[in-house]
XYZ file of C-alpha atoms in Angstrom:
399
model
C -5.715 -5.409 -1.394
C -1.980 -3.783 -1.436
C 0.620 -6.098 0.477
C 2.156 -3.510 2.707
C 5.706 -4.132 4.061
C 8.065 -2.175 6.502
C 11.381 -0.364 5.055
C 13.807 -3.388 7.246
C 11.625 -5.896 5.411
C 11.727 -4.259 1.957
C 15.777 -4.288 2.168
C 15.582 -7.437 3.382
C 14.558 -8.526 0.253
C 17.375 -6.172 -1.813
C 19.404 -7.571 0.183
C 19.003 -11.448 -0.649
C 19.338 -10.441 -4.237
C 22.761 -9.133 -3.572
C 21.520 -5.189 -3.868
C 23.895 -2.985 -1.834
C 21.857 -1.508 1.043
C 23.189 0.388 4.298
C 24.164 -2.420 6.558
C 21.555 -2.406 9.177
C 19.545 -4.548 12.318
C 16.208 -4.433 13.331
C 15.913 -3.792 17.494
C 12.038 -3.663 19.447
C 13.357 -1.851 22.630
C 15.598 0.506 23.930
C 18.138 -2.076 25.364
C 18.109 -4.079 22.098
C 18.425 -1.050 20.267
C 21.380 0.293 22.538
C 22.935 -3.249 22.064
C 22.499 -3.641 18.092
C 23.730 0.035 18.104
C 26.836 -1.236 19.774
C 27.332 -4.269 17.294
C 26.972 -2.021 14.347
C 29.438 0.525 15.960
C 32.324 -2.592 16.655
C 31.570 -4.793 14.674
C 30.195 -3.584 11.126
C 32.105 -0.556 10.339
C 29.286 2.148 11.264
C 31.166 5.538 12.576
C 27.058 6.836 13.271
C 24.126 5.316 13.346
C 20.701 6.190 11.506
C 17.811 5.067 13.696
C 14.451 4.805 11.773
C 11.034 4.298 12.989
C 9.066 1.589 11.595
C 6.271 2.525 9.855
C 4.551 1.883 6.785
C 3.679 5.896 6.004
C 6.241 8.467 4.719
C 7.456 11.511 6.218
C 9.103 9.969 9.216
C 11.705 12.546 9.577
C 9.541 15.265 9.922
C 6.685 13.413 12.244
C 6.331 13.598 16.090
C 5.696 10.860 18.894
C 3.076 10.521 20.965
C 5.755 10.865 23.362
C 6.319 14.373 22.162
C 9.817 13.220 20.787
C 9.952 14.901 17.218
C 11.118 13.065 13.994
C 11.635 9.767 13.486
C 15.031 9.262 11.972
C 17.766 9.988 14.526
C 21.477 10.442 14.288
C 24.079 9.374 17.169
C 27.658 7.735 17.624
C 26.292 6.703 21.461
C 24.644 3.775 21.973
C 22.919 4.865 25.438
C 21.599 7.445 22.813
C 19.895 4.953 20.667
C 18.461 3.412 23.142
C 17.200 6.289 24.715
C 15.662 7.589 21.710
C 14.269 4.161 20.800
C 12.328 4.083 23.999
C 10.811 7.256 23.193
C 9.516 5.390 19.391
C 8.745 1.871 20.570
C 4.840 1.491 21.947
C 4.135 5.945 21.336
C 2.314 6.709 17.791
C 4.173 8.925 15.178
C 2.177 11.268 13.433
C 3.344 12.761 10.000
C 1.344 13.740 6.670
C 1.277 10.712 5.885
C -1.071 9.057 8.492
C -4.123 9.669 10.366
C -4.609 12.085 13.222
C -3.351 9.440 15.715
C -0.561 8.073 13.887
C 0.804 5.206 13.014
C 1.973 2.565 16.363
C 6.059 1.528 16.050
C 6.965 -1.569 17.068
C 10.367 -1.617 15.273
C 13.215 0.291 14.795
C 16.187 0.247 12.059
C 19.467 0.271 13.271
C 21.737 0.804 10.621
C 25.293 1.937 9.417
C 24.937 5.994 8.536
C 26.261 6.557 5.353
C 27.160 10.043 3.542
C 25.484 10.669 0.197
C 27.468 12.850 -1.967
C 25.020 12.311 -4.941
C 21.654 11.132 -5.429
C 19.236 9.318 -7.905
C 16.083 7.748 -8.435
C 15.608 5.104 -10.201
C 12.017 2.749 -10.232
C 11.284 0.059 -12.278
C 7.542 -0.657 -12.985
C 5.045 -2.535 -15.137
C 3.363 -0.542 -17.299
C 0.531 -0.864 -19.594
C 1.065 1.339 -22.162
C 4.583 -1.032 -22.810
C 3.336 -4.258 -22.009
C 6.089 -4.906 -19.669
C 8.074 -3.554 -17.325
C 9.592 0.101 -17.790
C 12.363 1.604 -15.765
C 12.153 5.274 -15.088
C 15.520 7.184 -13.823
C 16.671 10.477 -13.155
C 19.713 11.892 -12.056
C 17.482 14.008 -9.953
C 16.803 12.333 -7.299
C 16.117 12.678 -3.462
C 12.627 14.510 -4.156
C 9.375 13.785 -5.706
C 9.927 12.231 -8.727
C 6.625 13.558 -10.194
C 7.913 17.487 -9.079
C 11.077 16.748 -11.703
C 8.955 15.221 -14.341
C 6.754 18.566 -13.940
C 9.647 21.048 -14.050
C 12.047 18.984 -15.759
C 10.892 16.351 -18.041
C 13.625 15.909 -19.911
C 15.733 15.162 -17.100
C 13.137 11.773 -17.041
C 14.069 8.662 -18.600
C 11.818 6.127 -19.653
C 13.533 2.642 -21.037
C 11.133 -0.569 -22.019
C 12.447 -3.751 -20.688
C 12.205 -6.975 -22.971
C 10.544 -9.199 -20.330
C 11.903 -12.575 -21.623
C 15.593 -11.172 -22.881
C 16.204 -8.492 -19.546
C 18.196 -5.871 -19.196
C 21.347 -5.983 -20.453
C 24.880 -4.881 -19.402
C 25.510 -2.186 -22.613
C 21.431 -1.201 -21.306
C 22.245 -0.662 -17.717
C 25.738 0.919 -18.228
C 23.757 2.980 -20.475
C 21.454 4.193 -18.372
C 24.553 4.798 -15.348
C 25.949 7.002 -17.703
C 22.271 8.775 -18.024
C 22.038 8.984 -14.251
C 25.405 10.898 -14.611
C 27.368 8.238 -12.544
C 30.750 8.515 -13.143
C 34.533 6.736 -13.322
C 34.068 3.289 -11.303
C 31.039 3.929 -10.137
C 28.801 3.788 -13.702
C 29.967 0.101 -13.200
C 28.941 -0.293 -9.730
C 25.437 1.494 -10.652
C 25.180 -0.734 -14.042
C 25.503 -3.421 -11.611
C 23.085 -2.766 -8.829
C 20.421 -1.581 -12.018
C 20.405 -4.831 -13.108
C 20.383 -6.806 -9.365
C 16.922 -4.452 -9.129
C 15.799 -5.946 -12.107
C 16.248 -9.570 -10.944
C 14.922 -8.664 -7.456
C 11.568 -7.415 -9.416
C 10.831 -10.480 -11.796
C 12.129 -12.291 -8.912
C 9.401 -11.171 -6.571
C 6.551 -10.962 -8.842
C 7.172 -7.052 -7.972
C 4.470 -4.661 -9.508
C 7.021 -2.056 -8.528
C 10.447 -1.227 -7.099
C 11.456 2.329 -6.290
C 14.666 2.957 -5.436
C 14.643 6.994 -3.756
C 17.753 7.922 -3.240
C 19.738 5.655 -5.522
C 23.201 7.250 -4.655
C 26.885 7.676 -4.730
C 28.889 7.972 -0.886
C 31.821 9.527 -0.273
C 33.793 6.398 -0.114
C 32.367 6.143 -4.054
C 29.588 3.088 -3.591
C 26.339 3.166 -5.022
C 24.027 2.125 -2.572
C 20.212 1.745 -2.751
C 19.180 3.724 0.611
C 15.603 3.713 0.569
C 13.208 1.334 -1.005
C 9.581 0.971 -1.825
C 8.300 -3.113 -3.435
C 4.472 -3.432 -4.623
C 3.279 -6.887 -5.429
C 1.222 -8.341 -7.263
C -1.342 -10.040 -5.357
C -2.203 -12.486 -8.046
C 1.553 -14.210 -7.110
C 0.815 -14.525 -3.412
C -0.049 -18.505 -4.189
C 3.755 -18.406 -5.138
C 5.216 -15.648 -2.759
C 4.197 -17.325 0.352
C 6.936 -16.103 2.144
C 6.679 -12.503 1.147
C 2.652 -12.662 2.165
C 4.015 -14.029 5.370
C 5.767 -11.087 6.186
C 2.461 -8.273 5.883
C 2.670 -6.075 8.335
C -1.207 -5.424 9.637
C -0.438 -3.640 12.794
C -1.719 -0.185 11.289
C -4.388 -1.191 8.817
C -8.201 -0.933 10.114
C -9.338 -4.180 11.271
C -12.209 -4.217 9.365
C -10.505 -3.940 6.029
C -8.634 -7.269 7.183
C -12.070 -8.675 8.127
C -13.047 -8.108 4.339
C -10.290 -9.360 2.863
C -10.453 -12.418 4.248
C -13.760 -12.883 2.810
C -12.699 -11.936 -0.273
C -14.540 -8.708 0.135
C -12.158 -5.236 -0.596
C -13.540 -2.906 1.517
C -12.079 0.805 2.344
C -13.489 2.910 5.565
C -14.959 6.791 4.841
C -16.011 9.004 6.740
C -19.824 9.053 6.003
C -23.014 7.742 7.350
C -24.452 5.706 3.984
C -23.287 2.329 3.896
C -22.405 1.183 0.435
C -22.317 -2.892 -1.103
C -21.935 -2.362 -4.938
C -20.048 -5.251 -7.463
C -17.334 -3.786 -9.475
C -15.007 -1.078 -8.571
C -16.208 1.485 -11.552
C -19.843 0.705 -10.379
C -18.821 1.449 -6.741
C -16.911 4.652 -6.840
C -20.042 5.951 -9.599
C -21.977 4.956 -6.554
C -20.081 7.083 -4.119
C -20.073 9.825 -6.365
C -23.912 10.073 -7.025
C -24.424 9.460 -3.237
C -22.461 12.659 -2.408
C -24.230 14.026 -5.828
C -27.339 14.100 -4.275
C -26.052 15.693 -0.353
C -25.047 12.496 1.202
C -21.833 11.309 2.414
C -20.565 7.341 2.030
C -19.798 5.765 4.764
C -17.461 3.309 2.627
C -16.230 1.521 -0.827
C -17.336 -1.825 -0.630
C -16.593 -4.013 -3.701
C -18.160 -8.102 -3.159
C -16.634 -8.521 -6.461
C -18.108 -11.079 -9.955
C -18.265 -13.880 -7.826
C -20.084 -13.383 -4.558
C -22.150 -16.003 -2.652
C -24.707 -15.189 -0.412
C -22.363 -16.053 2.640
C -19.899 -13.388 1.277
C -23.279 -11.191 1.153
C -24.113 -11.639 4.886
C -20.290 -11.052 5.863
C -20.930 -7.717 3.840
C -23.268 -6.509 6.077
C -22.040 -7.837 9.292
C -19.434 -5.366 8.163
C -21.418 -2.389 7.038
C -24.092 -2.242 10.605
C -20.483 -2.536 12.527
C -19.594 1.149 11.790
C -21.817 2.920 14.115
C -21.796 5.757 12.117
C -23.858 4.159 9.137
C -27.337 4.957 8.914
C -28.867 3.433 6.558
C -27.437 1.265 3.755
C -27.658 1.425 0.179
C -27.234 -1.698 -2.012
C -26.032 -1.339 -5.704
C -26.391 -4.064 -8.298
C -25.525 -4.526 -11.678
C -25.776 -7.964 -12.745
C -23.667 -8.864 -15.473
C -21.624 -11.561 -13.995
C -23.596 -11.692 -10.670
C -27.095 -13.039 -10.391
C -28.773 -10.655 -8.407
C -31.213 -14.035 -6.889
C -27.845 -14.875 -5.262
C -27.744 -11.112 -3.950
C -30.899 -10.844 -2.765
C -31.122 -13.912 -1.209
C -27.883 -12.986 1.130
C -29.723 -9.498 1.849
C -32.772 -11.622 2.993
C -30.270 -13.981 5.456
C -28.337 -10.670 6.496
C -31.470 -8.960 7.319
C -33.227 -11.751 9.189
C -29.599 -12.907 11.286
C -28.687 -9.186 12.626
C -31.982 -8.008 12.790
C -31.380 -5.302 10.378
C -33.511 -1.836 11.920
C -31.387 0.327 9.828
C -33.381 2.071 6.520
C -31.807 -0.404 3.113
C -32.259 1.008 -0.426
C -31.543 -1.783 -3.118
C -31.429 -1.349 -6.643
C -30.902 -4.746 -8.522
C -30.567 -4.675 -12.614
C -29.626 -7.578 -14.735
C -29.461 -11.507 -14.845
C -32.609 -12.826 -12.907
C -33.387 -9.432 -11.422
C -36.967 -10.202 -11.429
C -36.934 -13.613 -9.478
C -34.554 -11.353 -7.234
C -36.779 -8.162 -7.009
C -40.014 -10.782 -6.127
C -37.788 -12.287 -3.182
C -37.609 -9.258 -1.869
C -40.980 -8.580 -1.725
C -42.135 -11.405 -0.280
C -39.361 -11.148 2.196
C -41.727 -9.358 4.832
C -38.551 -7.067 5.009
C -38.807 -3.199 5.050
C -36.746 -2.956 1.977
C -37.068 0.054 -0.323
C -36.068 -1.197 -3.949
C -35.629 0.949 -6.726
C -35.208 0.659 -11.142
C -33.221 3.548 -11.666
C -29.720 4.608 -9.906
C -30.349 8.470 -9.446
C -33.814 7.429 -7.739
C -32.491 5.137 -5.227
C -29.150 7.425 -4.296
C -32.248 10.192 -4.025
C -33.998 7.775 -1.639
C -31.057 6.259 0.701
C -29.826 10.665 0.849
C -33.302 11.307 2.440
C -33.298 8.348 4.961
C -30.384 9.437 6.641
C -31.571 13.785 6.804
């Protein structure tokens, strides 16, 4: 599961660990937006405001409405503007290449101070493995894909470890300014806000924080206009607050049914229902599936530690998507006991009244007390040794 926030809430967060972000409020109609437009405009400094769409997908800029307004970021100096626009975003679906066919629903709009970027950055700091800690990765090229500079210009790509008990430091961070080619005051100013991002990212329990543009404005601030936090969801126990703030208004409602349950779960377009422990196990699943002509209808991982009630919310799940047609269980029990497995097929079966075709394939710990409940289920349950076979099986069910 990937704790998803919106852009306002993101440099919300920058924000209470003294980052410098384009002054901005959040508005959820056209009058509030025309009114927060007029605050920013009299009362914070803006000479134009930038309104932004709320959404969780990129490509704003470039999407269209529902409403058949086109893009999503806005520029105006008129208040009556903004809130004309914003009614036009608020309660219409904005499509770009990021989303799905139907787009993405807004619900909120930034209002914020428009700023002119004279130069631009990126800058990302990120834990990787091959380190052991976090790594920050820069470039003075920034404002595009990072990975299209690392691809045409890798030398233009700096990587710098991070000592996760000793920081960053200032000589590090001025350092890398100077790398970014900031110059005069602001290599200072960018030294400082490098090492603010830092703090915000041990601070949060961040897994990553991209900065994309990390510029320079005409008036000669750095500012941090666009931001992008992944967390780890191992600190939510500790981030309570954060977690609070998950926006779930565009995920699929049955990937928040799973996760509730423990269950990680991800909707396909297919028509084979998958339940398969382990991530690696379930994507080989998918893959042999679609190996052998047949399409997946979704990646369904229970996980090391599933009880049978987790088992029966499984396929309450899978028989939801009328699209399935016949589901295909995949086993490997190393950590799991497949008796626990089979004995939540046999309750899921028996509760919903299961008519669709099930394949199960069951191998390791107590497979054979698990294979025998099966049989003497009285269920029409096809159950198979050998992976290939039963993909080979479930494939034909659904032709």
């Amino acid at each position: 599961r990937c704790l998803n926030l919106q852009e306002y809430q993101s440099k919300g967060l920058m924000d209470k660990y003294g980052v410098t972000i384009q002054p901005f409020l959040v508005a959820n109609s056209g009058p509030d937006a025309a009114e927060k437009a007029h605050i920013m405009l009299n009362e914070r400094g803006a000479e134009e405001i930038v309104l932004k769409a709320q959404i969780l997908a990129g490509g704003r800029g470039k999407g269209t409405f529902s409403s058949g307004l086109k893009g999503g970021v806005k520029l105006s100096e008129v208040p009556a503007e903004i809130g004309q626009l914003t009614e036009q975003m608020i309660g219409y679906n904005l499509v770009t290449k990021q989303t799905s066919a139907d787009g993405s629903p807004v619900s909120n709009v930034m209002v914020a101070k428009a700023l002119n970027i004279v130069k631009e950055t990126y800058l990302a700091i990120v834990l990787d493995r091959a380190f052991g800690g976090p790594v920050i990765v820069a470039s003075p090229d920034g404002g595009v894909d990072i990975e299209e500079v690392a691809e045409k210009t890798p030398e233009r790509v700096f990587k710098i470890p991070v000592d996760i008990f000793e920081g960053i430091s200032e000589d590090a961070a001025v350092d890398l300014a100077r790398k970014l080619e900031f110059e005069g005051d602001a290599i200072g100013q960018a030294a400082t806000e490098i090492k603010k991002l830092y703090e915000l990212f041990i601070g949060v329990d961040a897994t990553q924080v991209e900065v994309n543009p990390f510029g320079l404005t005409d008036q000669n601030e750095v500012v941090c206009f666009d931001a992008k936090i992944n967390f780890d969801d191992n600190a939510q126990f500790r981030q309570k607050e954060i977690f609070a703030m998950e926006d779930t208004s565009e995920s699929d409602p049955r990937e928040l049914e799973a996760a509730e349950h423990d269950l990680n779960y991800i909707a396909m377009e297919g028509n084979i229902a998958c339940l398969v422990n382990g991530a690696g196990l379930a994507m080989a699943t998918m893959d042999i599936i679609q190996l052998h002509g047949g399409s997946p209808a979704n990646f369904l991982d229970v996980g090391g530690k599933v009880q049978e009630s987790q088992v029966e919310k499984a396929f309450n799940l899978l028989t939801k998507d009328p699209a399935v047609k016949a589901i295909f269980v995949n086993i490997f029990g190393g950590i799991v006991d497949c008796k626990i497995i089979a004995t939540g097929i046999i309750n899921a079966c028996n509760k919903t009244g299961l008519e669709l075709p099930l394949v199960v394939r069951l191998k390791g710990a107590n497979m054979e007390a698990a294979r025998e409940l099966l049989a003497n289920s009285g269920l029409d349950i096809a159950a198979y040794d050998e992976l290939d076979e039963a993909a080979g099986a479930v494939v034909e069910f659904v032709k």
